[in-house]
Amino acid sequence: MISLGIPYSQIVLAAEQTLYMVFISLAIGTAAAIILSVILMLTNPSGILKNHIVYTVINTGVNIIRSVPFIILMVFILPLTKILVGTRVGTTAALVPLVIFIAPYLTRLFENSILEVNKGIIEAAQAMGASYFEIVWYFILPEARGSLILSVTTGTIGLIGATAMAGAIGAGGVGDLALTYGYERLNFPLMFFTVIVLIVFVQIIQSIGNYFSAKARGY
């Protein structure tokens, strides 16, 4: 077995930290993005609950946050991170910027997926007397499910890249391992190994996403 210059237990811990950061922030970010994207869809100029003020505020907020590079966003909201989790460093502290990063990103992807739903389905739901909640829950979201799953998959892969930058606040993870113990110490076997691990992560996530998206579409 090739020596990587660090204990294998440290590599396992880094992988666990990456998975923790990705999936906790993904769960929270997805929930927030679903709500925001539905509001955007309902209140846009052609929506069934037109509201220019609500739509403009949320749409502008999403665009502003998405325009800020993650590393800058992470440093900028350090005071907020301190307030929410009690510390500015560590794996848990990284969850705050990761959620704020991924929620607007997924919101835009979800909005596009929802807007692709045939308007005839919404009109049919309205004709049956469905409430706004029922239209969203029983008609729009199920119809957009396959596309939504692919959006979550894309967001998950984006989060893996963001966790590497989260090492700047001592978040740990595979990316931080590659930079701190690989690049800075010129440990090329470790750098190569971490790249392989990240590639495997991405391939597994993409394959799972493609599988469930295909099932949702009935393929």
Coordinates of N, CA and C in Angstrom, one line a residue, residues 119-132 134-140 143:
K119 N -48.4 24.7 -18.4 CA -49.4 25.5 -17.8 C -50.8 24.9 -17.9
G120 N -51.0 24.0 -18.8 CA -52.3 23.4 -18.9 C -52.6 22.6 -17.6
I121 N -51.5 22.0 -17.0 CA -51.7 21.3 -15.7 C -52.2 22.2 -14.6
I122 N -51.6 23.4 -14.6 CA -52.0 24.3 -13.5 C -53.5 24.8 -13.8
E123 N -53.8 25.0 -15.0 CA -55.2 25.5 -15.4 C -56.2 24.4 -15.1
A124 N -55.8 23.1 -15.3 CA -56.7 22.0 -15.0 C -56.9 21.9 -13.5
A125 N -55.8 22.1 -12.7 CA -55.9 22.1 -11.3 C -56.9 23.2 -10.8
Q126 N -56.7 24.4 -11.3 CA -57.6 25.5 -10.9 C -59.0 25.2 -11.3
A127 N -59.3 24.6 -12.4 CA -60.6 24.3 -12.9 C -61.3 23.3 -11.9
M128 N -60.4 22.4 -11.3 CA -61.0 21.4 -10.3 C -61.2 22.0 -8.9
G129 N -60.8 23.3 -8.8 CA -61.0 24.0 -7.5 C -59.9 23.7 -6.5
A130 N -58.8 23.3 -7.0 CA -57.6 23.1 -6.1 C -57.1 24.4 -5.5
S131 N -56.7 24.3 -4.2 CA -56.2 25.5 -3.5 C -54.7 25.8 -4.1
Y132 N -54.2 26.9 -3.7 CA -52.8 27.2 -4.2 C -51.8 26.1 -3.6
E134 N -52.5 23.0 -2.9 CA -52.8 21.8 -3.6 C -52.2 21.8 -5.0
I135 N -52.3 23.0 -5.6 CA -51.7 23.1 -7.0 C -50.2 22.8 -6.9
V136 N -49.6 23.4 -6.0 CA -48.1 23.2 -5.8 C -47.7 21.8 -5.4
W137 N -48.4 21.3 -4.4 CA -48.0 20.1 -3.8 C -48.4 18.8 -4.6
Y138 N -49.6 18.9 -5.2 CA -50.1 17.7 -5.9 C -50.0 17.7 -7.4
F139 N -49.7 18.9 -8.0 CA -49.6 19.0 -9.4 C -48.2 19.5 -9.9
I140 N -47.8 20.7 -9.4 CA -46.5 21.2 -9.9 C -45.3 20.4 -9.5
E143 N -44.9 16.9 -11.1 CA -44.7 17.0 -12.5 C -43.2 17.4 -12.8

